[in-house]
Structure formats: structure tokens, C-alpha cells
Amino acid sequence: MARLKCKFCGKPAIERLKQYRLSLCENCFVSFYERQVERTLKRYKVVRKGERVLACVSGGKDSSAMLAALKKLSKNLDFSVEALHIDLGIKKDDYSKKSLEVAEKVCRMLDVELSIVDVSEYGVSIESFGRKKCAACGTVKRYVMNRFARENGFDCVSTGHSSDDIVAFFFRNWLSGNFDWSTKFLPRTEGFDKVVTRIRPLYFLSERENALYCVCSKIPFLSDSCPYSPDDEWKEIVYEIERRKPGFRRQFVTNLVKYLKENSEEKRGEFKYCKLCGEVTTSDVCAFCRLREKSGKRKKRDVP
Ligand code: SF4
Ligand code: ZN
């Protein structure tokens, strides 16, 4: 089979990107990827001039790619970026230890300031949460990111959600009749009260593109999955549709944003403040504090 050549410079290509009908070499792929992120940031006004962005890095490919691309674009687009790693304290397979090591390495390499929050400081242990570890872990991560960002004066929290995540999330929720997610899952979700704005710069990029960007830019990432990571059937379905219909995922998220922007009103129901920690919630005690009580440990950090 004839060796594929890069569409832009003619050097040997490393990947055929079927959805764009493009073959690219390492260098041209890096520039292409960064242009895609830049386009998302500009077109959807994801980051505003002068904002301080807190990028949450787990050490995995998506968040490492997100941090590297944000750092690269920050100068021209006039925003600043720092990183937060949440140490989940997962001892199995040394997962949290390895994740932290990679996050530190990435930040050192990119010259990005890194803060580390250990969830045990909040009296929580992910491994104590029986079979519902992932649901609990999601609640803990959202709480810690938001509180850390607000208490440290950041304008927005950035996460490495990919188009695979968005499409799988859509299917999962839509088919279980949960339509309450819509305004929350855009490239930028404005904050309110004590809730900090959330941004998703990789909304239009796939997990494969994120991994390829890390490889081509020599950004380290942890390839081990979390030992508690469940089989995600919806992701498998998304991969299969994409395999059969290249470009499906990208087209899906592009039209999803269009639809959500035109059709969903910003519905913000009543909210209260958690009796125990003071954070925004819809019930008397927030989901995080309920988990912390279940975790059965004394809290070390508290809101006065
Ligand atoms: Fe947390 Fe691991 Fe579940 Fe991810 S897979 S949500 S890191 S417990
Ligand atoms: Zn609370």
C-alpha cells in the first residue's frame, strides 16, 4: 500500500483523519489540533480576555492535551492558565500515585503552576464508597474543583471532556428521560452565585485526537485506566457509529450546540445553601456533605 503523505507538507503522514478526509504528519497534526481548539475558544467565546483559568488535570490524555493546548493559546488569546490535580487517594494499582506523578511532570514541562488537593483533607475516601464509586467520585471532583477555583479567585474551571464524552452523555441521559442536563453541557456554562463558570475546550475533539496530540507534542500522559473504571457501553456505541460513519461524532456535537443554544432557556431553579458547608445546593444538605457523612470521617476543611 502506498505510504500516505501529509496533505500540507508532503512528509510521511502519521494518521489518516477520516472525518476531515486529511492525512497529516506529526508537526502538521499538532498545528491542526491547536487550530481546532482555538476555533472552539473563539467561536463559542469559551474564554474571555484576561480570565484566570483553572485547568483540572488528572494525568490522563484528555486533560493533559487540554492543558497543553490552553497553555499554547493563552498568550495570543490573552488569558492565563494554572492547573489543579485532585488526589483521589485510590491505592489500588497505585493509580492516584501514578496520576499525580504524571500531572506534576506535565505541568513542569509546560511551565504551568500546579496546585494539588487531596480529597482526604475533606474527610472523603473514594475507595470507601462500595459499588457507587464513580458517582461519588464525580460529586467529589465537581465540589473540590468549584470550591478551590472560587476560593482562589479563578474565573473558570476547565475540564478535558471530549466529543466522545458529550455524545455518550447525551445518549445516556436522553434515553433515561433526563432532560435537565442541556444548558449544563455546552462549551461554556456560565457560573452563578457560588458556582464558578465551567469550560470544555475539547468539546469538538475526540479522545483519539487528544491522545495523538499528546504523542506528537511529547506530552506525557497516564495510559492506565482507573481500576474502578466501569465498562462504558455508550462510549463503545459511539466508537462503533464513528467507525461506520466517520464524522458522526463531530457533526453530532456541532448540531447539539446549535440546538441547545436556540432551544434551551437558561432555567435556574431555586437554590439553597448547604447547612453544613454553605455551598449551593437544591436540598438542605449538599450531595458532597451527604457523601462525606457516609464516608464516616471527620472533616478537616470546613466553610466557616
Ligand atoms: Fe473516579 Fe475512577 Fe470512577 Fe473515574 S473511574 S469516576 S477516577 S472512581
Ligand atoms: Zn455541603
PDB file of C-alpha atoms and ligand atoms in Angstrom:
ATOM      1  CA  MET A   1       0.000   0.000   0.000  1.00  0.00           C
ATOM      2  CA  ALA A   2       1.360   3.430  -0.914  1.00  0.00           C
ATOM      3  CA  ARG A   3       2.543   5.390   2.133  1.00  0.00           C
ATOM      4  CA  LEU A   4       0.199   8.258   2.978  1.00  0.00           C
ATOM      5  CA  LYS A   5       1.621  11.728   2.666  1.00  0.00           C
ATOM      6  CA  CYS A   6       0.796  14.775   4.729  1.00  0.00           C
ATOM      7  CA  LYS A   7      -1.754  16.909   2.913  1.00  0.00           C
ATOM      8  CA  PHE A   8       0.009  20.117   3.998  1.00  0.00           C
ATOM      9  CA  CYS A   9       3.737  19.434   3.686  1.00  0.00           C
ATOM     10  CA  GLY A  10       4.107  16.135   1.829  1.00  0.00           C
ATOM     11  CA  LYS A  11       6.084  14.366   4.606  1.00  0.00           C
ATOM     12  CA  PRO A  12       5.010  10.841   5.633  1.00  0.00           C
ATOM     13  CA  ALA A  13       1.654  11.040   7.406  1.00  0.00           C
ATOM     14  CA  ILE A  14       1.158   9.562  10.870  1.00  0.00           C
ATOM     15  CA  GLU A  15      -2.618   9.401  10.705  1.00  0.00           C
ATOM     16  CA  ARG A  16      -5.473   9.468   8.270  1.00  0.00           C
ATOM     17  CA  LEU A  17      -8.205  11.593   9.848  1.00  0.00           C
ATOM     18  CA  LYS A  18     -11.181  10.122   8.087  1.00  0.00           C
ATOM     19  CA  GLN A  19     -13.671  12.625   9.430  1.00  0.00           C
ATOM     20  CA  TYR A  20     -11.759  15.505   7.841  1.00  0.00           C
ATOM     21  CA  ARG A  21     -10.533  13.487   4.860  1.00  0.00           C
ATOM     22  CA  LEU A  22      -6.995  14.516   5.752  1.00  0.00           C
ATOM     23  CA  SER A  23      -3.700  12.736   6.273  1.00  0.00           C
ATOM     24  CA  LEU A  24      -1.202  14.649   8.389  1.00  0.00           C
ATOM     25  CA  CYS A  25       2.382  14.344   9.595  1.00  0.00           C
ATOM     26  CA  GLU A  26       3.289  14.845  13.258  1.00  0.00           C
ATOM     27  CA  ASN A  27       4.046  18.571  13.059  1.00  0.00           C
ATOM     28  CA  CYS A  28       1.079  19.446  10.885  1.00  0.00           C
ATOM     29  CA  PHE A  29      -1.225  17.437  13.161  1.00  0.00           C
ATOM     30  CA  VAL A  30      -0.084  19.469  16.201  1.00  0.00           C
ATOM     31  CA  SER A  31      -0.814  22.765  14.411  1.00  0.00           C
ATOM     32  CA  PHE A  32      -4.103  21.413  13.078  1.00  0.00           C
ATOM     33  CA  TYR A  33      -5.212  20.311  16.571  1.00  0.00           C
ATOM     34  CA  GLU A  34      -4.321  23.657  18.121  1.00  0.00           C
ATOM     35  CA  ARG A  35      -6.239  25.467  15.382  1.00  0.00           C
ATOM     36  CA  GLN A  36      -9.281  23.330  16.197  1.00  0.00           C
ATOM     37  CA  VAL A  37      -9.087  24.261  19.889  1.00  0.00           C
ATOM     38  CA  GLU A  38      -8.517  27.919  19.035  1.00  0.00           C
ATOM     39  CA  ARG A  39     -11.553  27.891  16.766  1.00  0.00           C
ATOM     40  CA  THR A  40     -13.710  26.457  19.563  1.00  0.00           C
ATOM     41  CA  LEU A  41     -12.440  29.058  22.032  1.00  0.00           C
ATOM     42  CA  LYS A  42     -13.140  31.941  19.653  1.00  0.00           C
ATOM     43  CA  ARG A  43     -16.341  30.780  18.007  1.00  0.00           C
ATOM     44  CA  TYR A  44     -18.129  29.870  21.229  1.00  0.00           C
ATOM     45  CA  LYS A  45     -16.479  32.582  23.327  1.00  0.00           C
ATOM     46  CA  VAL A  46     -15.235  29.885  25.674  1.00  0.00           C
ATOM     47  CA  VAL A  47     -12.576  32.016  27.362  1.00  0.00           C
ATOM     48  CA  ARG A  48     -12.682  35.793  27.697  1.00  0.00           C
ATOM     49  CA  LYS A  49      -9.768  38.183  27.661  1.00  0.00           C
ATOM     50  CA  GLY A  50      -7.989  38.480  30.977  1.00  0.00           C
ATOM     51  CA  GLU A  51      -9.683  35.467  32.563  1.00  0.00           C
ATOM     52  CA  ARG A  52      -7.835  33.203  35.005  1.00  0.00           C
ATOM     53  CA  VAL A  53      -8.497  29.607  34.020  1.00  0.00           C
ATOM     54  CA  LEU A  54      -8.097  26.663  36.379  1.00  0.00           C
ATOM     55  CA  ALA A  55      -7.435  23.544  34.280  1.00  0.00           C
ATOM     56  CA  CYS A  56      -8.187  20.280  36.054  1.00  0.00           C
ATOM     57  CA  VAL A  57      -5.558  17.697  35.190  1.00  0.00           C
ATOM     58  CA  SER A  58      -5.918  14.059  36.089  1.00  0.00           C
ATOM     59  CA  GLY A  59      -2.799  12.869  34.246  1.00  0.00           C
ATOM     60  CA  GLY A  60      -4.888  11.197  31.520  1.00  0.00           C
ATOM     61  CA  LYS A  61      -4.639  12.010  27.804  1.00  0.00           C
ATOM     62  CA  ASP A  62      -7.638  14.339  27.574  1.00  0.00           C
ATOM     63  CA  SER A  63      -6.778  16.691  30.418  1.00  0.00           C
ATOM     64  CA  SER A  64      -3.057  16.662  29.552  1.00  0.00           C
ATOM     65  CA  ALA A  65      -3.903  17.637  25.945  1.00  0.00           C
ATOM     66  CA  MET A  66      -6.340  20.289  27.200  1.00  0.00           C
ATOM     67  CA  LEU A  67      -3.730  21.880  29.457  1.00  0.00           C
ATOM     68  CA  ALA A  68      -1.041  21.867  26.757  1.00  0.00           C
ATOM     69  CA  ALA A  69      -3.350  23.421  24.146  1.00  0.00           C
ATOM     70  CA  LEU A  70      -4.638  26.061  26.592  1.00  0.00           C
ATOM     71  CA  LYS A  71      -1.126  26.970  27.617  1.00  0.00           C
ATOM     72  CA  LYS A  72      -0.095  27.313  23.977  1.00  0.00           C
ATOM     73  CA  LEU A  73      -3.067  29.535  23.116  1.00  0.00           C
ATOM     74  CA  SER A  74      -3.147  31.589  26.316  1.00  0.00           C
ATOM     75  CA  LYS A  75      -0.679  34.220  25.191  1.00  0.00           C
ATOM     76  CA  ASN A  76      -2.347  35.104  21.904  1.00  0.00           C
ATOM     77  CA  LEU A  77      -5.864  34.933  23.304  1.00  0.00           C
ATOM     78  CA  ASP A  78      -4.890  36.852  26.430  1.00  0.00           C
ATOM     79  CA  PHE A  79      -5.902  34.601  29.312  1.00  0.00           C
ATOM     80  CA  SER A  80      -3.870  32.799  31.973  1.00  0.00           C
ATOM     81  CA  VAL A  81      -3.913  29.171  32.992  1.00  0.00           C
ATOM     82  CA  GLU A  82      -2.980  27.260  36.134  1.00  0.00           C
ATOM     83  CA  ALA A  83      -3.600  23.625  36.949  1.00  0.00           C
ATOM     84  CA  LEU A  84      -5.334  21.682  39.702  1.00  0.00           C
ATOM     85  CA  HIS A  85      -4.816  17.997  40.384  1.00  0.00           C
ATOM     86  CA  ILE A  86      -7.272  16.277  42.702  1.00  0.00           C
ATOM     87  CA  ASP A  87      -5.592  13.405  44.511  1.00  0.00           C
ATOM     88  CA  LEU A  88      -8.374  10.853  44.844  1.00  0.00           C
ATOM     89  CA  GLY A  89      -6.348   8.616  47.164  1.00  0.00           C
ATOM     90  CA  ILE A  90      -7.002   5.490  45.055  1.00  0.00           C
ATOM     91  CA  LYS A  91      -4.430   2.990  46.286  1.00  0.00           C
ATOM     92  CA  LYS A  92      -5.391   0.083  44.054  1.00  0.00           C
ATOM     93  CA  ASP A  93      -2.749  -0.400  41.317  1.00  0.00           C
ATOM     94  CA  ASP A  94      -1.073   2.768  42.692  1.00  0.00           C
ATOM     95  CA  TYR A  95      -3.478   4.665  40.465  1.00  0.00           C
ATOM     96  CA  SER A  96      -3.533   8.001  42.309  1.00  0.00           C
ATOM     97  CA  LYS A  97       0.217   7.943  42.907  1.00  0.00           C
ATOM     98  CA  LYS A  98       0.893   7.405  39.192  1.00  0.00           C
ATOM     99  CA  SER A  99      -1.704  10.038  38.188  1.00  0.00           C
ATOM    100  CA  LEU A 100      -0.107  12.627  40.446  1.00  0.00           C
ATOM    101  CA  GLU A 101       3.377  11.887  39.110  1.00  0.00           C
ATOM    102  CA  VAL A 102       2.215  12.396  35.525  1.00  0.00           C
ATOM    103  CA  ALA A 103       0.267  15.585  36.348  1.00  0.00           C
ATOM    104  CA  GLU A 104       3.404  17.012  38.005  1.00  0.00           C
ATOM    105  CA  LYS A 105       5.538  16.059  35.016  1.00  0.00           C
ATOM    106  CA  VAL A 106       3.115  17.655  32.516  1.00  0.00           C
ATOM    107  CA  CYS A 107       2.961  20.897  34.499  1.00  0.00           C
ATOM    108  CA  ARG A 108       6.731  21.044  34.889  1.00  0.00           C
ATOM    109  CA  MET A 109       7.168  20.528  31.179  1.00  0.00           C
ATOM    110  CA  LEU A 110       4.621  23.188  30.266  1.00  0.00           C
ATOM    111  CA  ASP A 111       5.756  25.563  32.997  1.00  0.00           C
ATOM    112  CA  VAL A 112       2.274  25.739  34.499  1.00  0.00           C
ATOM    113  CA  GLU A 113       1.707  26.300  38.211  1.00  0.00           C
ATOM    114  CA  LEU A 114       0.107  23.234  39.783  1.00  0.00           C
ATOM    115  CA  SER A 115      -1.996  23.015  42.951  1.00  0.00           C
ATOM    116  CA  ILE A 116      -2.833  19.667  44.492  1.00  0.00           C
ATOM    117  CA  VAL A 117      -5.848  18.938  46.659  1.00  0.00           C
ATOM    118  CA  ASP A 118      -6.021  15.616  48.464  1.00  0.00           C
ATOM    119  CA  VAL A 119      -9.648  14.548  48.960  1.00  0.00           C
ATOM    120  CA  SER A 120      -8.751  13.061  52.331  1.00  0.00           C
ATOM    121  CA  GLU A 121      -8.364  16.676  53.552  1.00  0.00           C
ATOM    122  CA  TYR A 122     -12.126  16.913  53.152  1.00  0.00           C
ATOM    123  CA  GLY A 123     -12.649  13.685  55.061  1.00  0.00           C
ATOM    124  CA  VAL A 124     -13.548  11.650  51.992  1.00  0.00           C
ATOM    125  CA  SER A 125     -12.207   8.345  50.751  1.00  0.00           C
ATOM    126  CA  ILE A 126     -13.267   7.272  47.247  1.00  0.00           C
ATOM    127  CA  GLU A 127     -12.402   3.645  47.973  1.00  0.00           C
ATOM    128  CA  SER A 128     -14.895   3.589  50.851  1.00  0.00           C
ATOM    129  CA  PHE A 129     -17.839   4.081  48.506  1.00  0.00           C
ATOM    130  CA  GLY A 130     -18.807   0.484  47.677  1.00  0.00           C
ATOM    131  CA  ARG A 131     -20.268  -0.089  44.250  1.00  0.00           C
ATOM    132  CA  LYS A 132     -21.178   3.529  43.549  1.00  0.00           C
ATOM    133  CA  LYS A 133     -17.606   4.782  43.497  1.00  0.00           C
ATOM    134  CA  CYS A 134     -17.838   6.627  40.179  1.00  0.00           C
ATOM    135  CA  ALA A 135     -20.995   8.555  41.039  1.00  0.00           C
ATOM    136  CA  ALA A 136     -19.440   9.552  44.377  1.00  0.00           C
ATOM    137  CA  CYS A 137     -16.118  10.385  42.762  1.00  0.00           C
ATOM    138  CA  GLY A 138     -17.854  12.656  40.219  1.00  0.00           C
ATOM    139  CA  THR A 139     -19.619  14.546  43.021  1.00  0.00           C
ATOM    140  CA  VAL A 140     -16.371  14.922  44.969  1.00  0.00           C
ATOM    141  CA  LYS A 141     -14.404  16.165  41.947  1.00  0.00           C
ATOM    142  CA  ARG A 142     -17.058  18.728  40.958  1.00  0.00           C
ATOM    143  CA  TYR A 143     -17.247  20.017  44.529  1.00  0.00           C
ATOM    144  CA  VAL A 144     -13.490  20.297  45.013  1.00  0.00           C
ATOM    145  CA  MET A 145     -12.900  21.961  41.613  1.00  0.00           C
ATOM    146  CA  ASN A 146     -15.598  24.541  42.194  1.00  0.00           C
ATOM    147  CA  ARG A 147     -14.641  25.379  45.729  1.00  0.00           C
ATOM    148  CA  PHE A 148     -10.931  25.547  45.016  1.00  0.00           C
ATOM    149  CA  ALA A 149     -11.496  27.757  41.950  1.00  0.00           C
ATOM    150  CA  ARG A 150     -13.745  30.174  43.819  1.00  0.00           C
ATOM    151  CA  GLU A 151     -11.629  30.374  46.948  1.00  0.00           C
ATOM    152  CA  ASN A 152      -8.553  31.083  44.831  1.00  0.00           C
ATOM    153  CA  GLY A 153     -10.078  33.721  42.561  1.00  0.00           C
ATOM    154  CA  PHE A 154     -10.283  31.819  39.254  1.00  0.00           C
ATOM    155  CA  ASP A 155     -12.848  32.902  36.642  1.00  0.00           C
ATOM    156  CA  CYS A 156     -13.479  29.456  35.217  1.00  0.00           C
ATOM    157  CA  VAL A 157     -12.774  25.774  35.641  1.00  0.00           C
ATOM    158  CA  SER A 158     -11.683  23.875  32.548  1.00  0.00           C
ATOM    159  CA  THR A 159     -12.174  20.138  32.061  1.00  0.00           C
ATOM    160  CA  GLY A 160     -10.976  17.754  29.355  1.00  0.00           C
ATOM    161  CA  HIS A 161     -14.354  16.470  28.166  1.00  0.00           C
ATOM    162  CA  SER A 162     -14.083  15.144  24.617  1.00  0.00           C
ATOM    163  CA  SER A 163     -16.735  14.819  21.927  1.00  0.00           C
ATOM    164  CA  ASP A 164     -16.932  11.089  22.821  1.00  0.00           C
ATOM    165  CA  ASP A 165     -17.895  12.067  26.391  1.00  0.00           C
ATOM    166  CA  ILE A 166     -20.506  14.556  25.195  1.00  0.00           C
ATOM    167  CA  VAL A 167     -22.227  12.175  22.775  1.00  0.00           C
ATOM    168  CA  ALA A 168     -22.191   9.254  25.268  1.00  0.00           C
ATOM    169  CA  PHE A 169     -23.537  11.578  27.967  1.00  0.00           C
ATOM    170  CA  PHE A 170     -26.308  12.724  25.651  1.00  0.00           C
ATOM    171  CA  PHE A 171     -27.411   9.159  24.825  1.00  0.00           C
ATOM    172  CA  ARG A 172     -27.274   8.014  28.443  1.00  0.00           C
ATOM    173  CA  ASN A 173     -29.376  10.890  29.722  1.00  0.00           C
ATOM    174  CA  TRP A 174     -31.755  11.237  26.822  1.00  0.00           C
ATOM    175  CA  LEU A 175     -32.666   7.564  26.894  1.00  0.00           C
ATOM    176  CA  SER A 176     -33.205   7.559  30.643  1.00  0.00           C
ATOM    177  CA  GLY A 177     -35.544  10.539  30.305  1.00  0.00           C
ATOM    178  CA  ASN A 178     -33.266  13.048  31.980  1.00  0.00           C
ATOM    179  CA  PHE A 179     -33.536  16.305  30.042  1.00  0.00           C
ATOM    180  CA  ASP A 180     -32.259  18.504  32.809  1.00  0.00           C
ATOM    181  CA  TRP A 181     -28.680  18.476  31.578  1.00  0.00           C
ATOM    182  CA  SER A 182     -28.950  20.622  28.492  1.00  0.00           C
ATOM    183  CA  THR A 183     -27.701  24.048  29.496  1.00  0.00           C
ATOM    184  CA  LYS A 184     -25.016  22.400  31.582  1.00  0.00           C
ATOM    185  CA  PHE A 185     -23.266  20.720  28.698  1.00  0.00           C
ATOM    186  CA  LEU A 186     -22.158  23.458  26.365  1.00  0.00           C
ATOM    187  CA  PRO A 187     -18.570  24.510  25.599  1.00  0.00           C
ATOM    188  CA  ARG A 188     -19.071  27.219  28.238  1.00  0.00           C
ATOM    189  CA  THR A 189     -21.563  27.150  31.111  1.00  0.00           C
ATOM    190  CA  GLU A 190     -21.826  30.431  32.972  1.00  0.00           C
ATOM    191  CA  GLY A 191     -21.455  30.334  36.717  1.00  0.00           C
ATOM    192  CA  PHE A 192     -23.809  31.961  39.221  1.00  0.00           C
ATOM    193  CA  ASP A 193     -23.680  32.785  42.898  1.00  0.00           C
ATOM    194  CA  LYS A 194     -21.008  30.471  44.404  1.00  0.00           C
ATOM    195  CA  VAL A 195     -20.836  28.311  41.279  1.00  0.00           C
ATOM    196  CA  VAL A 196     -17.840  29.029  39.032  1.00  0.00           C
ATOM    197  CA  THR A 197     -18.121  29.055  35.193  1.00  0.00           C
ATOM    198  CA  ARG A 198     -17.201  25.743  33.531  1.00  0.00           C
ATOM    199  CA  ILE A 199     -15.472  25.462  30.179  1.00  0.00           C
ATOM    200  CA  ARG A 200     -14.844  22.485  27.880  1.00  0.00           C
ATOM    201  CA  PRO A 201     -12.216  23.457  25.265  1.00  0.00           C
ATOM    202  CA  LEU A 202     -12.050  19.924  23.748  1.00  0.00           C
ATOM    203  CA  TYR A 203     -15.796  19.748  23.079  1.00  0.00           C
ATOM    204  CA  PHE A 204     -15.244  19.075  19.361  1.00  0.00           C
ATOM    205  CA  LEU A 205     -12.171  16.838  19.632  1.00  0.00           C
ATOM    206  CA  SER A 206     -12.143  13.091  20.083  1.00  0.00           C
ATOM    207  CA  GLU A 207     -10.239  11.019  22.640  1.00  0.00           C
ATOM    208  CA  ARG A 208      -8.119   9.634  19.823  1.00  0.00           C
ATOM    209  CA  GLU A 209      -7.176  13.119  18.635  1.00  0.00           C
ATOM    210  CA  ASN A 210      -6.309  14.122  22.200  1.00  0.00           C
ATOM    211  CA  ALA A 211      -4.042  11.088  22.608  1.00  0.00           C
ATOM    212  CA  LEU A 212      -2.427  11.757  19.242  1.00  0.00           C
ATOM    213  CA  TYR A 213      -1.789  15.384  20.183  1.00  0.00           C
ATOM    214  CA  CYS A 214      -0.042  14.257  23.389  1.00  0.00           C
ATOM    215  CA  VAL A 215       2.079  11.745  21.462  1.00  0.00           C
ATOM    216  CA  CYS A 216       3.014  14.208  18.699  1.00  0.00           C
ATOM    217  CA  SER A 217       3.816  17.025  21.168  1.00  0.00           C
ATOM    218  CA  LYS A 218       5.646  14.659  23.552  1.00  0.00           C
ATOM    219  CA  ILE A 219       3.260  15.499  26.394  1.00  0.00           C
ATOM    220  CA  PRO A 220       3.294  12.676  28.957  1.00  0.00           C
ATOM    221  CA  PHE A 221       0.015  11.044  29.947  1.00  0.00           C
ATOM    222  CA  LEU A 222      -1.047   8.057  32.015  1.00  0.00           C
ATOM    223  CA  SER A 223      -2.396   5.328  29.798  1.00  0.00           C
ATOM    224  CA  ASP A 224      -3.622   3.131  32.684  1.00  0.00           C
ATOM    225  CA  SER A 225      -7.342   3.437  33.353  1.00  0.00           C
ATOM    226  CA  CYS A 226      -8.662   3.857  36.846  1.00  0.00           C
ATOM    227  CA  PRO A 227      -9.075   0.369  38.378  1.00  0.00           C
ATOM    228  CA  TYR A 228     -12.711   1.252  39.138  1.00  0.00           C
ATOM    229  CA  SER A 229     -13.494   2.473  35.662  1.00  0.00           C
ATOM    230  CA  PRO A 230     -16.708   0.733  34.542  1.00  0.00           C
ATOM    231  CA  ASP A 231     -17.307  -0.623  31.030  1.00  0.00           C
ATOM    232  CA  ASP A 232     -18.913   2.270  29.248  1.00  0.00           C
ATOM    233  CA  GLU A 233     -21.299   0.737  26.736  1.00  0.00           C
ATOM    234  CA  TRP A 234     -22.381   4.100  25.421  1.00  0.00           C
ATOM    235  CA  LYS A 235     -18.813   5.001  24.587  1.00  0.00           C
ATOM    236  CA  GLU A 236     -18.459   1.679  22.762  1.00  0.00           C
ATOM    237  CA  ILE A 237     -21.589   2.520  20.785  1.00  0.00           C
ATOM    238  CA  VAL A 238     -20.222   5.973  19.919  1.00  0.00           C
ATOM    239  CA  TYR A 239     -16.918   4.419  18.715  1.00  0.00           C
ATOM    240  CA  GLU A 240     -18.835   1.927  16.581  1.00  0.00           C
ATOM    241  CA  ILE A 241     -21.032   4.564  14.939  1.00  0.00           C
ATOM    242  CA  GLU A 242     -17.963   6.698  14.273  1.00  0.00           C
ATOM    243  CA  ARG A 243     -16.205   3.703  12.728  1.00  0.00           C
ATOM    244  CA  ARG A 244     -19.090   3.155  10.363  1.00  0.00           C
ATOM    245  CA  LYS A 245     -19.888   6.819   9.774  1.00  0.00           C
ATOM    246  CA  PRO A 246     -16.693   8.878  10.070  1.00  0.00           C
ATOM    247  CA  GLY A 247     -17.522  12.419  11.168  1.00  0.00           C
ATOM    248  CA  PHE A 248     -20.686  11.384  13.048  1.00  0.00           C
ATOM    249  CA  ARG A 249     -19.380  12.478  16.441  1.00  0.00           C
ATOM    250  CA  ARG A 250     -18.213  15.890  15.314  1.00  0.00           C
ATOM    251  CA  GLN A 251     -21.404  16.582  13.404  1.00  0.00           C
ATOM    252  CA  PHE A 252     -23.445  15.449  16.392  1.00  0.00           C
ATOM    253  CA  VAL A 253     -21.809  17.842  18.850  1.00  0.00           C
ATOM    254  CA  THR A 254     -21.856  20.726  16.349  1.00  0.00           C
ATOM    255  CA  ASN A 255     -25.602  20.352  15.903  1.00  0.00           C
ATOM    256  CA  LEU A 256     -26.159  19.696  19.594  1.00  0.00           C
ATOM    257  CA  VAL A 257     -24.635  23.081  20.489  1.00  0.00           C
ATOM    258  CA  LYS A 258     -26.691  24.761  17.788  1.00  0.00           C
ATOM    259  CA  TYR A 259     -29.884  23.148  19.045  1.00  0.00           C
ATOM    260  CA  LEU A 260     -29.178  23.864  22.716  1.00  0.00           C
ATOM    261  CA  LYS A 261     -28.316  27.484  22.052  1.00  0.00           C
ATOM    262  CA  GLU A 262     -31.507  28.043  20.089  1.00  0.00           C
ATOM    263  CA  ASN A 263     -33.898  25.986  22.171  1.00  0.00           C
ATOM    264  CA  SER A 264     -32.899  25.813  25.781  1.00  0.00           C
ATOM    265  CA  GLU A 265     -33.653  28.678  28.046  1.00  0.00           C
ATOM    266  CA  GLU A 266     -31.407  29.256  30.970  1.00  0.00           C
ATOM    267  CA  LYS A 267     -33.536  27.586  33.650  1.00  0.00           C
ATOM    268  CA  ARG A 268     -32.196  28.215  37.079  1.00  0.00           C
ATOM    269  CA  GLY A 269     -34.491  26.804  39.698  1.00  0.00           C
ATOM    270  CA  GLU A 270     -34.485  27.750  43.323  1.00  0.00           C
ATOM    271  CA  PHE A 271     -31.286  27.022  45.125  1.00  0.00           C
ATOM    272  CA  LYS A 272     -30.281  26.973  48.780  1.00  0.00           C
ATOM    273  CA  TYR A 273     -27.037  26.900  50.721  1.00  0.00           C
ATOM    274  CA  CYS A 274     -25.918  23.642  52.283  1.00  0.00           C
ATOM    275  CA  LYS A 275     -26.483  23.676  56.049  1.00  0.00           C
ATOM    276  CA  LEU A 276     -23.154  22.004  56.630  1.00  0.00           C
ATOM    277  CA  CYS A 277     -20.722  23.599  54.180  1.00  0.00           C
ATOM    278  CA  GLY A 278     -22.528  26.633  52.762  1.00  0.00           C
ATOM    279  CA  GLU A 279     -22.170  25.636  49.088  1.00  0.00           C
ATOM    280  CA  VAL A 280     -25.012  25.980  46.564  1.00  0.00           C
ATOM    281  CA  THR A 281     -27.414  23.035  46.552  1.00  0.00           C
ATOM    282  CA  THR A 282     -31.045  22.184  45.855  1.00  0.00           C
ATOM    283  CA  SER A 283     -31.595  20.364  49.160  1.00  0.00           C
ATOM    284  CA  ASP A 284     -30.801  21.196  52.770  1.00  0.00           C
ATOM    285  CA  VAL A 285     -27.540  19.282  52.734  1.00  0.00           C
ATOM    286  CA  CYS A 286     -25.493  19.112  49.516  1.00  0.00           C
ATOM    287  CA  ALA A 287     -24.610  15.838  47.782  1.00  0.00           C
ATOM    288  CA  PHE A 288     -20.968  16.202  48.811  1.00  0.00           C
ATOM    289  CA  CYS A 289     -21.753  16.585  52.519  1.00  0.00           C
ATOM    290  CA  ARG A 290     -24.112  13.608  52.364  1.00  0.00           C
ATOM    291  CA  LEU A 291     -21.273  11.556  50.897  1.00  0.00           C
ATOM    292  CA  ARG A 292     -18.856  12.831  53.493  1.00  0.00           C
ATOM    293  CA  GLU A 293     -21.218  11.716  56.214  1.00  0.00           C
ATOM    294  CA  LYS A 294     -21.434   8.296  54.593  1.00  0.00           C
ATOM    295  CA  SER A 295     -17.682   8.137  54.287  1.00  0.00           C
ATOM    296  CA  GLY A 296     -17.808   8.370  58.080  1.00  0.00           C
ATOM    297  CA  LYS A 297     -14.756  10.527  58.580  1.00  0.00           C
ATOM    298  CA  ARG A 298     -14.270  13.773  60.367  1.00  0.00           C
ATOM    299  CA  LYS A 299     -13.887  16.721  58.046  1.00  0.00           C
ATOM    300  CA  LYS A 300     -10.705  18.737  58.311  1.00  0.00           C
ATOM    301  CA  ARG A 301     -11.716  21.559  55.973  1.00  0.00           C
ATOM    302  CA  ASP A 302     -14.900  23.475  56.517  1.00  0.00           C
ATOM    303  CA  VAL A 303     -16.639  26.623  55.493  1.00  0.00           C
ATOM    304  CA  PRO A 304     -16.955  28.998  58.394  1.00  0.00           C
TER     305      PRO A 304
HETATM  306 FE1  SF4 B   1     -13.355   8.234  39.816  1.00  0.00          FE
HETATM  307 FE2  SF4 B   1     -12.100   6.099  38.860  1.00  0.00          FE
HETATM  308 FE3  SF4 B   1     -14.744   6.272  38.607  1.00  0.00          FE
HETATM  309 FE4  SF4 B   1     -13.154   7.906  37.193  1.00  0.00          FE
HETATM  310  S1  SF4 B   1     -13.316   5.671  37.012  1.00  0.00           S
HETATM  311  S2  SF4 B   1     -15.018   8.499  38.293  1.00  0.00           S
HETATM  312  S3  SF4 B   1     -11.467   8.242  38.650  1.00  0.00           S
HETATM  313  S4  SF4 B   1     -13.574   6.106  40.541  1.00  0.00           S
HETATM  314 ZN    ZN B   2     -22.358  20.778  51.832  1.00  0.00          ZN
END
